Short mmCIF file of C-alpha atoms in Angstrom, two decimals:
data_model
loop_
_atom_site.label_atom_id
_atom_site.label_comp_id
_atom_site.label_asym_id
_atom_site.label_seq_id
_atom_site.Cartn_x
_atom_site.Cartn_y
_atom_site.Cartn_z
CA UNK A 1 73.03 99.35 71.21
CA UNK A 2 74.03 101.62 73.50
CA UNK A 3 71.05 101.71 76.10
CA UNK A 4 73.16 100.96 79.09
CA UNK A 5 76.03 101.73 81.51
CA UNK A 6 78.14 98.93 82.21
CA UNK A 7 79.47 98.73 85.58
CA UNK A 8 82.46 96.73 86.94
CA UNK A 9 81.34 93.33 87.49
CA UNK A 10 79.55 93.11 84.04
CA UNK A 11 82.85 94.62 82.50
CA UNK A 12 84.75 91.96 83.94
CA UNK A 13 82.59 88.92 83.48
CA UNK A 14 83.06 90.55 79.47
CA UNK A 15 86.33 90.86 79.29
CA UNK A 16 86.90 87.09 80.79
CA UNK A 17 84.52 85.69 77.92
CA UNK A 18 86.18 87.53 75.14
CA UNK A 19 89.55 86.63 76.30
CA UNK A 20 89.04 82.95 76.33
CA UNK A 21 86.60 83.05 73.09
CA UNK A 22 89.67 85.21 71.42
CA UNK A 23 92.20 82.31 72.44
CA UNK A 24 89.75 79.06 72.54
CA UNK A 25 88.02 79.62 69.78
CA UNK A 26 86.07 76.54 68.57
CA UNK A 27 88.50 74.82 70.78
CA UNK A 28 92.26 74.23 71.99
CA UNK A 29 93.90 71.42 70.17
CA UNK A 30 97.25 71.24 72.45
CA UNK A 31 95.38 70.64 75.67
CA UNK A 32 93.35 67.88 74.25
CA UNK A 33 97.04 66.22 74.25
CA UNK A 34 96.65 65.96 78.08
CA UNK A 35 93.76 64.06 80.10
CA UNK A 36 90.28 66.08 80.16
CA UNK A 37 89.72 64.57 83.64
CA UNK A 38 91.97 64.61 86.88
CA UNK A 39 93.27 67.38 88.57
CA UNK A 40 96.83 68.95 88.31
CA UNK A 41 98.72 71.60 90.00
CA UNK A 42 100.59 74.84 89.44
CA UNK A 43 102.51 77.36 90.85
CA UNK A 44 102.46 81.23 89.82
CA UNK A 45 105.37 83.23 90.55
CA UNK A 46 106.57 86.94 89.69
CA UNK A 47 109.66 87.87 88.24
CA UNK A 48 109.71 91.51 89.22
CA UNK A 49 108.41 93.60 92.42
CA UNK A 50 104.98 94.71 91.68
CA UNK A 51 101.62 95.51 93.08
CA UNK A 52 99.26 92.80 92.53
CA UNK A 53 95.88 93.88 90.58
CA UNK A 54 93.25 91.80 88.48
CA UNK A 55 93.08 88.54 90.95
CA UNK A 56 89.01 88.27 90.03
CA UNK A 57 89.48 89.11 86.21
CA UNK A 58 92.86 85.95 86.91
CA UNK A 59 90.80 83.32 89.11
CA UNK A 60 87.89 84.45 86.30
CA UNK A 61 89.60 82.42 83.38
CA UNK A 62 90.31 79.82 85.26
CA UNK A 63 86.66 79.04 86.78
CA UNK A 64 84.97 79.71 83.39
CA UNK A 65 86.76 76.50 82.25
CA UNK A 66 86.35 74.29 85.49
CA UNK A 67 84.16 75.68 88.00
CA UNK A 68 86.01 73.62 90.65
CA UNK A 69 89.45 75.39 90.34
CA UNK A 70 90.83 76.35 93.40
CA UNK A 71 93.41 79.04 93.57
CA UNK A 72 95.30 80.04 96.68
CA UNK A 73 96.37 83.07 96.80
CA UNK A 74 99.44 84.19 98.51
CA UNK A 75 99.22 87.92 98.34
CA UNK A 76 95.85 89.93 98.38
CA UNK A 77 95.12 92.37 96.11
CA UNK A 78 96.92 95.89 96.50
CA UNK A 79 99.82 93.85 98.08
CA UNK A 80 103.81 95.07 96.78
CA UNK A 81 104.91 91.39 95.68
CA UNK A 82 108.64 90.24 95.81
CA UNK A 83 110.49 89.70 92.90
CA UNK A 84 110.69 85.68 92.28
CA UNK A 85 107.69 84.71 94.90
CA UNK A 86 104.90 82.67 94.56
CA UNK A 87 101.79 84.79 94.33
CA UNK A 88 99.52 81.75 93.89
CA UNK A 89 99.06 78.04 93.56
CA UNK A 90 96.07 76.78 91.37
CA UNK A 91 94.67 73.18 91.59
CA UNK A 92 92.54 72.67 88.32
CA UNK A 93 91.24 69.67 85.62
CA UNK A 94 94.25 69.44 83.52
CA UNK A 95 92.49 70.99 80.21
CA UNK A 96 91.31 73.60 81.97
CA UNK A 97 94.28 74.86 83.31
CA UNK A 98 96.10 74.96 80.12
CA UNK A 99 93.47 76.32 78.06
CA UNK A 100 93.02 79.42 80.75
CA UNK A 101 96.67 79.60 81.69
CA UNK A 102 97.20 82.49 78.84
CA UNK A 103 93.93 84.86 79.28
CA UNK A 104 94.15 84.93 82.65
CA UNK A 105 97.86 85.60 82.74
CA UNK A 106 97.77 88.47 80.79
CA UNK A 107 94.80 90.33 82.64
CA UNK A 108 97.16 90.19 85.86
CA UNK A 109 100.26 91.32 84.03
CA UNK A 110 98.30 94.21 82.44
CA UNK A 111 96.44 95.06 85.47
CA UNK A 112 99.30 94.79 87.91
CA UNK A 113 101.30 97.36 85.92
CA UNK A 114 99.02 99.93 85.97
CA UNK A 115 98.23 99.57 89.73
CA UNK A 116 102.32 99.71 89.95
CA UNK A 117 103.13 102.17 88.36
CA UNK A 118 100.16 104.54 89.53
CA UNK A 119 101.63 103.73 93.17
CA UNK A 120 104.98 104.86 91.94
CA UNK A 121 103.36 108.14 90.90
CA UNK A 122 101.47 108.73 93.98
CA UNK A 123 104.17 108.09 96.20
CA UNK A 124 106.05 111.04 94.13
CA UNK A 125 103.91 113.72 95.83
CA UNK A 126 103.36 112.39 99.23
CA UNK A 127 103.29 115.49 101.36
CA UNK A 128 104.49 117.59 98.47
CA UNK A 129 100.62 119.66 98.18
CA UNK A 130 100.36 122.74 100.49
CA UNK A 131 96.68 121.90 100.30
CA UNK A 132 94.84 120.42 103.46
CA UNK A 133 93.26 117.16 101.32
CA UNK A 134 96.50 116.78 99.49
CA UNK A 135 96.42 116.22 95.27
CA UNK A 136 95.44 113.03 93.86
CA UNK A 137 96.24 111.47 91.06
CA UNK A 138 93.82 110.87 88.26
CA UNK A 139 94.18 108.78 85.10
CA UNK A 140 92.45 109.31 81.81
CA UNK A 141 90.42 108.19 79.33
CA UNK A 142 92.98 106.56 77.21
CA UNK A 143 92.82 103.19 77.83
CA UNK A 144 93.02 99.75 76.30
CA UNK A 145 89.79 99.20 74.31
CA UNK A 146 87.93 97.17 75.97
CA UNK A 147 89.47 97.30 79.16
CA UNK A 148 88.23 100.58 80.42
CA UNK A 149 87.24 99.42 83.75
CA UNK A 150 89.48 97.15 84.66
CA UNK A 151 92.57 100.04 84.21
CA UNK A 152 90.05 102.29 86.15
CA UNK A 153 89.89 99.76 89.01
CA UNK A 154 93.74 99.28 88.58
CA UNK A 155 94.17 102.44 89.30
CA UNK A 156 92.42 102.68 92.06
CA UNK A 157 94.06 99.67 93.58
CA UNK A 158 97.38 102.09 92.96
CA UNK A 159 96.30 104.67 95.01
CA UNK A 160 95.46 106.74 92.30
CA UNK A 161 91.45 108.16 91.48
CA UNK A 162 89.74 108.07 88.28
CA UNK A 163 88.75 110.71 86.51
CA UNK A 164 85.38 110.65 84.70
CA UNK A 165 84.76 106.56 83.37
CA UNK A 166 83.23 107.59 80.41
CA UNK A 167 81.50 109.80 78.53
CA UNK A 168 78.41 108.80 80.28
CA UNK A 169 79.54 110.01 83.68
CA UNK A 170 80.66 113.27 82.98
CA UNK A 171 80.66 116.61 80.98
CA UNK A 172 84.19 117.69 80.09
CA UNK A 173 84.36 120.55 77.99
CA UNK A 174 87.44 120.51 75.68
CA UNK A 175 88.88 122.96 73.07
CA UNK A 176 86.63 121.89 70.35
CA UNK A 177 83.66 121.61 72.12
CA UNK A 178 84.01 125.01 72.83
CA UNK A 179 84.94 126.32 69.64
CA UNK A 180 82.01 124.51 68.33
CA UNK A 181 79.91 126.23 70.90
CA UNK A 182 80.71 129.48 70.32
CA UNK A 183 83.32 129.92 73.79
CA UNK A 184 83.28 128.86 76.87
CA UNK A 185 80.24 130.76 78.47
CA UNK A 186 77.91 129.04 75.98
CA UNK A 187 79.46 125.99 76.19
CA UNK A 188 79.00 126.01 79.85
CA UNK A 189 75.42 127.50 80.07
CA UNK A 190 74.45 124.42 77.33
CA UNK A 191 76.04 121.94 79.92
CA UNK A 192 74.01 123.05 82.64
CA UNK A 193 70.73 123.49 80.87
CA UNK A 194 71.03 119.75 80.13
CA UNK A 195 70.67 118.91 83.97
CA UNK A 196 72.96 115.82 83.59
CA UNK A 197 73.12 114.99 87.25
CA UNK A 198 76.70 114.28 86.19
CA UNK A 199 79.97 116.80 86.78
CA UNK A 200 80.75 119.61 84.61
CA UNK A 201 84.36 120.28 83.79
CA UNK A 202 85.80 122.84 81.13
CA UNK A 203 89.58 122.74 80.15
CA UNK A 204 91.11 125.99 79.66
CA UNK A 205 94.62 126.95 78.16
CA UNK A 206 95.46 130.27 80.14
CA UNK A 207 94.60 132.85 82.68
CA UNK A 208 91.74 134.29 80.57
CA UNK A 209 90.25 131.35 79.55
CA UNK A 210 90.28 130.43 83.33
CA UNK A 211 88.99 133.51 84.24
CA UNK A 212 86.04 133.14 81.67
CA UNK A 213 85.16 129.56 83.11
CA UNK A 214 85.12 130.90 86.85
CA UNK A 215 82.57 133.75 85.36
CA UNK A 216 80.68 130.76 83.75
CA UNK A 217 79.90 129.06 87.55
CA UNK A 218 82.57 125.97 86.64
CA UNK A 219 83.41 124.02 89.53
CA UNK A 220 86.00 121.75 88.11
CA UNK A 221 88.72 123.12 85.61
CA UNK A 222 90.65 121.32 84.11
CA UNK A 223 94.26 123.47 83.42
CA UNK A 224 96.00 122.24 80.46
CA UNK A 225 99.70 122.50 79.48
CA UNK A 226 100.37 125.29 82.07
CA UNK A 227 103.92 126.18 83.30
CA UNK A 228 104.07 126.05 87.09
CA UNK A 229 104.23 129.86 87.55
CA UNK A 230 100.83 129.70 85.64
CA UNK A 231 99.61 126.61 87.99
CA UNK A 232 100.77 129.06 90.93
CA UNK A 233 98.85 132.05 89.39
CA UNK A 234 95.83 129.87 88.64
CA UNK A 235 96.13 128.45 92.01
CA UNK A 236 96.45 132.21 93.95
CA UNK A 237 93.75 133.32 91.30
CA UNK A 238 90.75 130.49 92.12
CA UNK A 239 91.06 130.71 96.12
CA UNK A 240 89.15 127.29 96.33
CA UNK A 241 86.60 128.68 94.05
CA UNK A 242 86.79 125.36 91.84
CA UNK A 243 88.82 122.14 91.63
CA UNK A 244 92.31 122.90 89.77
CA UNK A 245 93.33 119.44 88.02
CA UNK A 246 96.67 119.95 85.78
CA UNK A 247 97.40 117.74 82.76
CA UNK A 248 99.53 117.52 79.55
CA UNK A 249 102.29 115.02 79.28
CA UNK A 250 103.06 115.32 83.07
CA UNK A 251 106.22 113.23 83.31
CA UNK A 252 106.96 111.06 86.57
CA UNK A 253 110.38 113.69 87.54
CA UNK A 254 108.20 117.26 87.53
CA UNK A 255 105.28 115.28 89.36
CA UNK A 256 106.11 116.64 92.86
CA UNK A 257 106.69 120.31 91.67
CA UNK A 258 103.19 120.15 90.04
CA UNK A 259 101.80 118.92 93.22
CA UNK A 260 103.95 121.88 95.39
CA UNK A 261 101.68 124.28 93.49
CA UNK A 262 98.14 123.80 95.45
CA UNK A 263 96.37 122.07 92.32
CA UNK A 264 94.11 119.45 93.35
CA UNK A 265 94.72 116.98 90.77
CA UNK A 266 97.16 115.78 88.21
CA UNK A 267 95.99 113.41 85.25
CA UNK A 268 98.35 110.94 83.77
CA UNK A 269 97.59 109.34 80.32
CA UNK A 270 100.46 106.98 80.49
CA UNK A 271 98.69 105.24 84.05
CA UNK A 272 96.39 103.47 81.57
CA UNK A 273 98.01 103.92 77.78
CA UNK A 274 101.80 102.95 77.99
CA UNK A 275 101.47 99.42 79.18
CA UNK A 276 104.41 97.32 80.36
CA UNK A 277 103.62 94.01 81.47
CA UNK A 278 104.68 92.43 84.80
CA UNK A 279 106.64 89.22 84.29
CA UNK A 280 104.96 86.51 85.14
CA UNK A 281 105.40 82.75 85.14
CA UNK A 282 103.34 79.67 85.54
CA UNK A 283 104.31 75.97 85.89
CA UNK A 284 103.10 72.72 86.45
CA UNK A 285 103.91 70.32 88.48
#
């Protein structure tokens, strides 16, 4: 069962079957009210400003059902769209349409709120890092199940970077890990006696802790819960030593004074967990 790593364009083409075999079913009754051949048109528009983001996993739904869809887009993906614009106009067999209107709406509203409101967050700390590269902004594992990738990508298409995809593609050592390995030097020799290929991180929860993971050879450490003086004093401590990447319920208003501190990242849970959707409407005519 689990003998593979799924990458982006297999996520997607998964995500577009089960959303139409969650909705279709063994088939939609209310669009066979309508003619099954013919074409018809319709016009999407946003109610809100918002970055665009899930236009594939969108034009997806709609091509699954009728592989002769056409949909014109009107902004590309990435783009800030206007509040009551028309972000696309679809041409479509009238079934088709209908049946994939739903699916596919909801992958952009989902999508396109992520990728907002990651922008929103990285445009909190432009120019706010005294470091050369700047800080990014990372999201997390906690995502919709089942839509791991696509918030990943979403985020990207923000602005923002992804921390580690899954378990698969990297070693982070948390608090239980290393109370189950006996501290954070063992924990850390056992990760790199596996020779993973992958990157090693260890989470520590004050100065000693981060003292005992620079002793350990860790290159990435992640800092959680620290006050800023500590993110200062962790900062002044590592000298470049290893990347820095605060966390724990970092709020949108204290973003910028976490990023004035030199660390090199900041992950966000609520990029990918607390989901509003972008309003958006579809009509034929």
């Amino acid at each position: 069962m689990f003998n593979h790593n799924e990458s982006l364009e297999q996520a997607r083409e998964r995500n577009i079957n089960d959303a139409l075999l969650e909705d279709i079913g063994t088939g939609d009754w209310t669009a066979m009210l309508v003619p099954e051949s013919g074409l018809v048109h319709a016009t999407l528009i946003v109610r809100q400003e918002a970055v665009l983001c899930g236009s594939a996993w969108f034009e997806g739904c709609f091509k699954k059902l009728d592989h002769s869809a056409i949909i014109a887009w009107k902004y590309a993906e990435g783009d800030l769209m206007k509040a009551d614009t028309t972000v696309c106009e679809i041409t479509a067999k009238p079934r088709a349409l209908l049946s994939a209107e739903r699916p596919a709406i909801n992958f952009l509203q989902t999508l396109s709120w992520t990728a907002s409101i990651t922008r929103q967050h990285v445009k909190a700390i432009e120019g706010a890092s005294p470091n050369s590269h700047g800080c990014a902004v990372l999201d997390t594992r906690k995502t919709i199940p089942g839509l791991r990738q696509a918030q990943k990508y979403a985020v990207t298409v923000g602005g923002g970077k992804n921390q580690r995809l899954a378990l698969w593609h990297g070693i982070l050592i948390k608090e239980n890990h290393i109370a189950a390995a006996g501290g954070i030097s063992a924990a850390m020799k056992a990760a790199q006696a596996l020779n993973s290929g992958v990157d090693i991180q260890v989470e520590v929860e004050n100065m000693a802790e981060l003292q005992e993971a620079l002793s350990a050879g860790a290159k990435s450490i992640l800092i959680d819960n620290f006050s800023l003086d500590q993110m200062r004093e962790a900062v002044a401590f590592t000298k470049g030593a290893a990347l820095l990447e605060a966390s724990g319920g970092v709020s949108l208003d204290q973003l910028k004074a976490i990023a004035a501190t030199g660390v090199d990242r900041i992950s966000i849970g609520k990029l990918t967990k607390d989901v509003i959707a972008v309003d958006f409407s579809l009509r034929v005519q």
